[in-house]
């Protein structure tokens, strides 16, 4: 994405790395994520190097701006967007990397994001990077600029939602992670399926 728009943020959460990584699987639903309808686990495995790899598909609503409705979507103001999210958790080096990208309306707007989650003293540092591109001839600059601003806004909302989850569900996550095994990767496997089921149940 050589010609794409790029932005990055660095945040520090006042929570341990283990709590943040475990909380990642239960961050939906929260008051800032009403647009997230469901999440489905496509793949989940423990790699030969001991890392946990997961692939999920998230289904979100995405309001169309007024100029977009006039040019592209005259009948619908809200579109359903499908997001692929792939993550790798390294419990030894204490590092989680999350890649996500949309598979809907890619010609109009291609959004890619990378999260890097690592310990920072007794807290956790999260680096968020976003790339926005478009293939619409004559509208690329407009779409890229709009997409970047939306990504920045959504990133702040996502952080607020994640923090609310950690604050409200912290003890719940810790109990799930420590109830049956001392292996950190297997503990994450305990948390993730329950989180997906809880989200789908509340959306019914």
PDB file of C-alpha atoms in Angstrom:
ATOM      1  CA  UNK A   1       0.000   0.000   0.000  1.00  0.00           C
ATOM      2  CA  UNK A   2       2.689   2.484  -1.070  1.00  0.00           C
ATOM      3  CA  UNK A   3       0.260   5.330  -1.740  1.00  0.00           C
ATOM      4  CA  UNK A   4      -1.968   4.687   1.255  1.00  0.00           C
ATOM      5  CA  UNK A   5      -2.640   7.006   4.153  1.00  0.00           C
ATOM      6  CA  UNK A   6      -0.917   5.942   7.363  1.00  0.00           C
ATOM      7  CA  UNK A   7      -1.310   6.820  11.035  1.00  0.00           C
ATOM      8  CA  UNK A   8      -0.170   5.329  14.329  1.00  0.00           C
ATOM      9  CA  UNK A   9      -0.922   5.686  18.027  1.00  0.00           C
ATOM     10  CA  UNK A  10       0.814   4.525  21.162  1.00  0.00           C
ATOM     11  CA  UNK A  11      -1.143   3.907  24.349  1.00  0.00           C
ATOM     12  CA  UNK A  12      -0.356   2.541  27.778  1.00  0.00           C
ATOM     13  CA  UNK A  13      -3.027   0.616  29.671  1.00  0.00           C
ATOM     14  CA  UNK A  14      -2.796   0.449  33.444  1.00  0.00           C
ATOM     15  CA  UNK A  15      -3.211  -3.329  33.367  1.00  0.00           C
ATOM     16  CA  UNK A  16      -0.785  -6.231  33.175  1.00  0.00           C
ATOM     17  CA  UNK A  17       0.055  -7.775  29.814  1.00  0.00           C
ATOM     18  CA  UNK A  18      -1.644 -11.051  30.755  1.00  0.00           C
ATOM     19  CA  UNK A  19      -4.869  -9.271  31.683  1.00  0.00           C
ATOM     20  CA  UNK A  20      -4.863  -7.196  28.494  1.00  0.00           C
ATOM     21  CA  UNK A  21      -4.261 -10.190  26.232  1.00  0.00           C
ATOM     22  CA  UNK A  22      -6.900 -12.253  28.031  1.00  0.00           C
ATOM     23  CA  UNK A  23      -9.314  -9.335  27.970  1.00  0.00           C
ATOM     24  CA  UNK A  24      -8.846  -9.016  24.210  1.00  0.00           C
ATOM     25  CA  UNK A  25     -11.163 -12.011  23.727  1.00  0.00           C
ATOM     26  CA  UNK A  26     -13.965 -10.620  25.887  1.00  0.00           C
ATOM     27  CA  UNK A  27     -13.910  -6.956  24.855  1.00  0.00           C
ATOM     28  CA  UNK A  28     -17.204  -7.362  22.957  1.00  0.00           C
ATOM     29  CA  UNK A  29     -19.867  -6.365  23.707  1.00  0.00           C
ATOM     30  CA  UNK A  30     -19.214  -3.017  25.385  1.00  0.00           C
ATOM     31  CA  UNK A  31     -20.898   0.391  25.368  1.00  0.00           C
ATOM     32  CA  UNK A  32     -18.590   1.651  22.616  1.00  0.00           C
ATOM     33  CA  UNK A  33     -19.066  -1.330  20.270  1.00  0.00           C
ATOM     34  CA  UNK A  34     -22.755  -1.383  19.416  1.00  0.00           C
ATOM     35  CA  UNK A  35     -21.739  -1.627  15.742  1.00  0.00           C
ATOM     36  CA  UNK A  36     -20.111  -5.036  16.304  1.00  0.00           C
ATOM     37  CA  UNK A  37     -22.797  -7.622  15.574  1.00  0.00           C
ATOM     38  CA  UNK A  38     -20.935 -10.914  15.883  1.00  0.00           C
ATOM     39  CA  UNK A  39     -17.574 -12.658  15.800  1.00  0.00           C
ATOM     40  CA  UNK A  40     -16.770 -16.115  14.456  1.00  0.00           C
ATOM     41  CA  UNK A  41     -13.617 -18.123  15.027  1.00  0.00           C
ATOM     42  CA  UNK A  42     -12.352 -19.527  11.723  1.00  0.00           C
ATOM     43  CA  UNK A  43      -9.071 -21.042  12.940  1.00  0.00           C
ATOM     44  CA  UNK A  44      -7.393 -21.473  16.316  1.00  0.00           C
ATOM     45  CA  UNK A  45      -4.257 -23.488  16.947  1.00  0.00           C
ATOM     46  CA  UNK A  46      -1.149 -23.761  19.084  1.00  0.00           C
ATOM     47  CA  UNK A  47       1.871 -23.521  16.785  1.00  0.00           C
ATOM     48  CA  UNK A  48       5.014 -25.620  17.072  1.00  0.00           C
ATOM     49  CA  UNK A  49       6.805 -22.691  18.722  1.00  0.00           C
ATOM     50  CA  UNK A  50       4.169 -22.522  21.467  1.00  0.00           C
ATOM     51  CA  UNK A  51       2.388 -19.420  20.155  1.00  0.00           C
ATOM     52  CA  UNK A  52      -1.385 -19.198  19.908  1.00  0.00           C
ATOM     53  CA  UNK A  53      -2.682 -18.313  16.430  1.00  0.00           C
ATOM     54  CA  UNK A  54      -6.297 -17.285  15.929  1.00  0.00           C
ATOM     55  CA  UNK A  55      -8.289 -16.133  12.925  1.00  0.00           C
ATOM     56  CA  UNK A  56     -11.690 -14.552  13.423  1.00  0.00           C
ATOM     57  CA  UNK A  57     -14.256 -12.826  11.243  1.00  0.00           C
ATOM     58  CA  UNK A  58     -16.004  -9.827  12.760  1.00  0.00           C
ATOM     59  CA  UNK A  59     -19.290  -8.536  11.385  1.00  0.00           C
ATOM     60  CA  UNK A  60     -19.860  -4.807  11.855  1.00  0.00           C
ATOM     61  CA  UNK A  61     -22.231  -2.123  10.670  1.00  0.00           C
ATOM     62  CA  UNK A  62     -20.605   0.831   8.956  1.00  0.00           C
ATOM     63  CA  UNK A  63     -22.564   4.065   8.365  1.00  0.00           C
ATOM     64  CA  UNK A  64     -21.981   5.611   4.949  1.00  0.00           C
ATOM     65  CA  UNK A  65     -21.162   9.364   4.838  1.00  0.00           C
ATOM     66  CA  UNK A  66     -23.575  11.681   3.020  1.00  0.00           C
ATOM     67  CA  UNK A  67     -21.322  12.096  -0.016  1.00  0.00           C
ATOM     68  CA  UNK A  68     -20.889   8.318  -0.202  1.00  0.00           C
ATOM     69  CA  UNK A  69     -24.641   7.738  -0.159  1.00  0.00           C
ATOM     70  CA  UNK A  70     -25.097  10.154  -3.049  1.00  0.00           C
ATOM     71  CA  UNK A  71     -22.360   8.595  -5.161  1.00  0.00           C
ATOM     72  CA  UNK A  72     -22.439   4.898  -4.325  1.00  0.00           C
ATOM     73  CA  UNK A  73     -25.214   3.800  -1.974  1.00  0.00           C
ATOM     74  CA  UNK A  74     -28.403   5.656  -2.779  1.00  0.00           C
ATOM     75  CA  UNK A  75     -30.736   3.177  -1.074  1.00  0.00           C
ATOM     76  CA  UNK A  76     -28.847   2.221   2.083  1.00  0.00           C
ATOM     77  CA  UNK A  77     -27.156   4.437   4.656  1.00  0.00           C
ATOM     78  CA  UNK A  78     -25.594   1.555   6.599  1.00  0.00           C
ATOM     79  CA  UNK A  79     -23.590  -1.330   5.205  1.00  0.00           C
ATOM     80  CA  UNK A  80     -22.517  -4.599   6.818  1.00  0.00           C
ATOM     81  CA  UNK A  81     -18.739  -4.955   6.738  1.00  0.00           C
ATOM     82  CA  UNK A  82     -16.805  -8.174   7.283  1.00  0.00           C
ATOM     83  CA  UNK A  83     -13.388  -7.932   8.946  1.00  0.00           C
ATOM     84  CA  UNK A  84     -10.725 -10.642   9.063  1.00  0.00           C
ATOM     85  CA  UNK A  85      -8.616 -10.581  12.221  1.00  0.00           C
ATOM     86  CA  UNK A  86      -5.502 -12.722  12.630  1.00  0.00           C
ATOM     87  CA  UNK A  87      -3.557 -12.730  15.881  1.00  0.00           C
ATOM     88  CA  UNK A  88      -0.408 -14.341  17.247  1.00  0.00           C
ATOM     89  CA  UNK A  89       0.221 -14.543  21.001  1.00  0.00           C
ATOM     90  CA  UNK A  90       3.741 -15.355  22.195  1.00  0.00           C
ATOM     91  CA  UNK A  91       3.477 -16.180  25.941  1.00  0.00           C
ATOM     92  CA  UNK A  92       7.252 -16.531  26.353  1.00  0.00           C
ATOM     93  CA  UNK A  93       8.340 -13.196  24.884  1.00  0.00           C
ATOM     94  CA  UNK A  94       5.035 -11.661  26.019  1.00  0.00           C
ATOM     95  CA  UNK A  95       4.018 -10.190  22.711  1.00  0.00           C
ATOM     96  CA  UNK A  96       0.703 -10.179  20.890  1.00  0.00           C
ATOM     97  CA  UNK A  97       0.359  -9.006  17.289  1.00  0.00           C
ATOM     98  CA  UNK A  98      -3.038  -8.540  15.670  1.00  0.00           C
ATOM     99  CA  UNK A  99      -3.601  -7.920  11.964  1.00  0.00           C
ATOM    100  CA  UNK A 100      -7.056  -6.985  10.658  1.00  0.00           C
ATOM    101  CA  UNK A 101      -8.431  -5.977   7.273  1.00  0.00           C
ATOM    102  CA  UNK A 102     -11.802  -5.617   5.604  1.00  0.00           C
ATOM    103  CA  UNK A 103     -12.964  -8.053   2.944  1.00  0.00           C
ATOM    104  CA  UNK A 104     -16.061  -6.014   2.037  1.00  0.00           C
ATOM    105  CA  UNK A 105     -16.014  -2.977  -0.283  1.00  0.00           C
ATOM    106  CA  UNK A 106     -12.227  -3.177  -0.686  1.00  0.00           C
ATOM    107  CA  UNK A 107     -12.322  -1.281  -3.977  1.00  0.00           C
ATOM    108  CA  UNK A 108     -14.019   1.628  -2.263  1.00  0.00           C
ATOM    109  CA  UNK A 109     -11.880   1.585   0.873  1.00  0.00           C
ATOM    110  CA  UNK A 110      -9.145  -0.835   1.917  1.00  0.00           C
ATOM    111  CA  UNK A 111      -8.444  -0.593   5.651  1.00  0.00           C
ATOM    112  CA  UNK A 112      -5.623  -2.493   7.314  1.00  0.00           C
ATOM    113  CA  UNK A 113      -4.641  -2.357  10.963  1.00  0.00           C
ATOM    114  CA  UNK A 114      -1.858  -3.759  13.099  1.00  0.00           C
ATOM    115  CA  UNK A 115      -1.785  -3.917  16.894  1.00  0.00           C
ATOM    116  CA  UNK A 116       1.373  -4.708  18.847  1.00  0.00           C
ATOM    117  CA  UNK A 117       0.766  -5.446  22.529  1.00  0.00           C
ATOM    118  CA  UNK A 118       3.779  -5.729  24.849  1.00  0.00           C
ATOM    119  CA  UNK A 119       4.571  -5.217  28.565  1.00  0.00           C
ATOM    120  CA  UNK A 120       5.605  -1.744  29.706  1.00  0.00           C
ATOM    121  CA  UNK A 121       6.959  -1.994  33.268  1.00  0.00           C
ATOM    122  CA  UNK A 122       3.886  -3.185  35.206  1.00  0.00           C
ATOM    123  CA  UNK A 123       1.521  -1.855  32.542  1.00  0.00           C
ATOM    124  CA  UNK A 124       0.896  -2.690  28.884  1.00  0.00           C
ATOM    125  CA  UNK A 125       1.849  -0.739  25.775  1.00  0.00           C
ATOM    126  CA  UNK A 126      -0.335  -0.957  22.673  1.00  0.00           C
ATOM    127  CA  UNK A 127       0.897   0.394  19.347  1.00  0.00           C
ATOM    128  CA  UNK A 128      -1.844   0.817  16.765  1.00  0.00           C
ATOM    129  CA  UNK A 129      -1.047   1.311  13.083  1.00  0.00           C
ATOM    130  CA  UNK A 130      -3.537   1.912  10.292  1.00  0.00           C
ATOM    131  CA  UNK A 131      -3.284   2.025   6.499  1.00  0.00           C
ATOM    132  CA  UNK A 132      -6.098   3.347   4.303  1.00  0.00           C
ATOM    133  CA  UNK A 133      -6.242   3.004   0.525  1.00  0.00           C
ATOM    134  CA  UNK A 134      -8.818   3.220  -2.261  1.00  0.00           C
ATOM    135  CA  UNK A 135      -9.102   2.090  -5.882  1.00  0.00           C
ATOM    136  CA  UNK A 136     -11.794   4.576  -6.872  1.00  0.00           C
ATOM    137  CA  UNK A 137     -10.457   6.667  -9.707  1.00  0.00           C
ATOM    138  CA  UNK A 138     -11.128  10.345  -9.176  1.00  0.00           C
ATOM    139  CA  UNK A 139     -12.055   9.844  -5.514  1.00  0.00           C
ATOM    140  CA  UNK A 140      -8.943   8.210  -4.055  1.00  0.00           C
ATOM    141  CA  UNK A 141      -7.702  11.247  -2.153  1.00  0.00           C
ATOM    142  CA  UNK A 142     -11.142  12.019  -0.711  1.00  0.00           C
ATOM    143  CA  UNK A 143     -11.745   8.424   0.369  1.00  0.00           C
ATOM    144  CA  UNK A 144      -8.274   8.037   1.853  1.00  0.00           C
ATOM    145  CA  UNK A 145      -8.558  11.232   3.883  1.00  0.00           C
ATOM    146  CA  UNK A 146     -12.044  10.321   5.081  1.00  0.00           C
ATOM    147  CA  UNK A 147     -10.973   6.776   5.897  1.00  0.00           C
ATOM    148  CA  UNK A 148      -7.985   7.907   7.909  1.00  0.00           C
ATOM    149  CA  UNK A 149     -10.066  10.304   9.999  1.00  0.00           C
ATOM    150  CA  UNK A 150     -12.676   7.609  10.608  1.00  0.00           C
ATOM    151  CA  UNK A 151      -9.966   5.140  11.593  1.00  0.00           C
ATOM    152  CA  UNK A 152      -8.567   7.612  14.121  1.00  0.00           C
ATOM    153  CA  UNK A 153     -12.014   8.176  15.613  1.00  0.00           C
ATOM    154  CA  UNK A 154     -12.833   4.467  15.726  1.00  0.00           C
ATOM    155  CA  UNK A 155      -9.454   3.710  17.268  1.00  0.00           C
ATOM    156  CA  UNK A 156     -10.179   5.993  20.201  1.00  0.00           C
ATOM    157  CA  UNK A 157     -13.599   4.414  20.683  1.00  0.00           C
ATOM    158  CA  UNK A 158     -12.061   0.949  20.512  1.00  0.00           C
ATOM    159  CA  UNK A 159      -9.557   1.887  23.220  1.00  0.00           C
ATOM    160  CA  UNK A 160     -12.311   3.218  25.468  1.00  0.00           C
ATOM    161  CA  UNK A 161     -14.310   0.041  24.932  1.00  0.00           C
ATOM    162  CA  UNK A 162     -11.314  -2.182  25.625  1.00  0.00           C
ATOM    163  CA  UNK A 163     -10.534  -0.304  28.839  1.00  0.00           C
ATOM    164  CA  UNK A 164     -14.145  -0.546  29.985  1.00  0.00           C
ATOM    165  CA  UNK A 165     -13.968  -4.302  29.448  1.00  0.00           C
ATOM    166  CA  UNK A 166     -10.776  -4.606  31.459  1.00  0.00           C
ATOM    167  CA  UNK A 167     -12.237  -2.511  34.261  1.00  0.00           C
ATOM    168  CA  UNK A 168     -15.606  -4.288  34.338  1.00  0.00           C
ATOM    169  CA  UNK A 169     -14.632  -7.861  33.485  1.00  0.00           C
ATOM    170  CA  UNK A 170     -11.144  -8.052  34.931  1.00  0.00           C
ATOM    171  CA  UNK A 171     -11.936 -10.527  37.675  1.00  0.00           C
ATOM    172  CA  UNK A 172     -14.071 -12.617  35.328  1.00  0.00           C
ATOM    173  CA  UNK A 173     -11.158 -12.916  32.893  1.00  0.00           C
ATOM    174  CA  UNK A 174      -8.689 -13.823  35.633  1.00  0.00           C
ATOM    175  CA  UNK A 175     -10.951 -16.589  36.965  1.00  0.00           C
ATOM    176  CA  UNK A 176     -11.400 -18.061  33.490  1.00  0.00           C
ATOM    177  CA  UNK A 177      -7.672 -18.012  32.847  1.00  0.00           C
ATOM    178  CA  UNK A 178      -6.590 -19.575  36.117  1.00  0.00           C
ATOM    179  CA  UNK A 179      -9.418 -21.990  36.804  1.00  0.00           C
ATOM    180  CA  UNK A 180      -8.113 -25.079  35.007  1.00  0.00           C
ATOM    181  CA  UNK A 181      -4.505 -24.757  33.817  1.00  0.00           C
ATOM    182  CA  UNK A 182      -1.241 -22.980  34.472  1.00  0.00           C
ATOM    183  CA  UNK A 183      -0.300 -22.943  30.767  1.00  0.00           C
ATOM    184  CA  UNK A 184      -0.855 -19.347  29.541  1.00  0.00           C
ATOM    185  CA  UNK A 185      -1.762 -20.377  25.992  1.00  0.00           C
ATOM    186  CA  UNK A 186      -4.240 -23.020  27.140  1.00  0.00           C
ATOM    187  CA  UNK A 187      -5.706 -20.437  29.513  1.00  0.00           C
ATOM    188  CA  UNK A 188      -6.408 -18.152  26.555  1.00  0.00           C
ATOM    189  CA  UNK A 189      -8.126 -21.033  24.809  1.00  0.00           C
ATOM    190  CA  UNK A 190     -10.498 -21.228  27.787  1.00  0.00           C
ATOM    191  CA  UNK A 191     -11.417 -17.559  27.562  1.00  0.00           C
ATOM    192  CA  UNK A 192     -11.862 -17.093  23.796  1.00  0.00           C
ATOM    193  CA  UNK A 193     -14.710 -19.541  22.988  1.00  0.00           C
ATOM    194  CA  UNK A 194     -16.778 -18.349  25.943  1.00  0.00           C
ATOM    195  CA  UNK A 195     -16.367 -14.763  24.793  1.00  0.00           C
ATOM    196  CA  UNK A 196     -17.649 -15.502  21.296  1.00  0.00           C
ATOM    197  CA  UNK A 197     -20.661 -17.379  22.676  1.00  0.00           C
ATOM    198  CA  UNK A 198     -21.495 -14.544  25.060  1.00  0.00           C
ATOM    199  CA  UNK A 199     -21.451 -11.970  22.253  1.00  0.00           C
ATOM    200  CA  UNK A 200     -23.663 -14.036  19.952  1.00  0.00           C
ATOM    201  CA  UNK A 201     -26.122 -14.715  22.800  1.00  0.00           C
ATOM    202  CA  UNK A 202     -26.515 -11.034  23.647  1.00  0.00           C
ATOM    203  CA  UNK A 203     -27.112 -10.114  20.003  1.00  0.00           C
ATOM    204  CA  UNK A 204     -29.990 -12.605  19.607  1.00  0.00           C
TER     205      UNK A 204
END
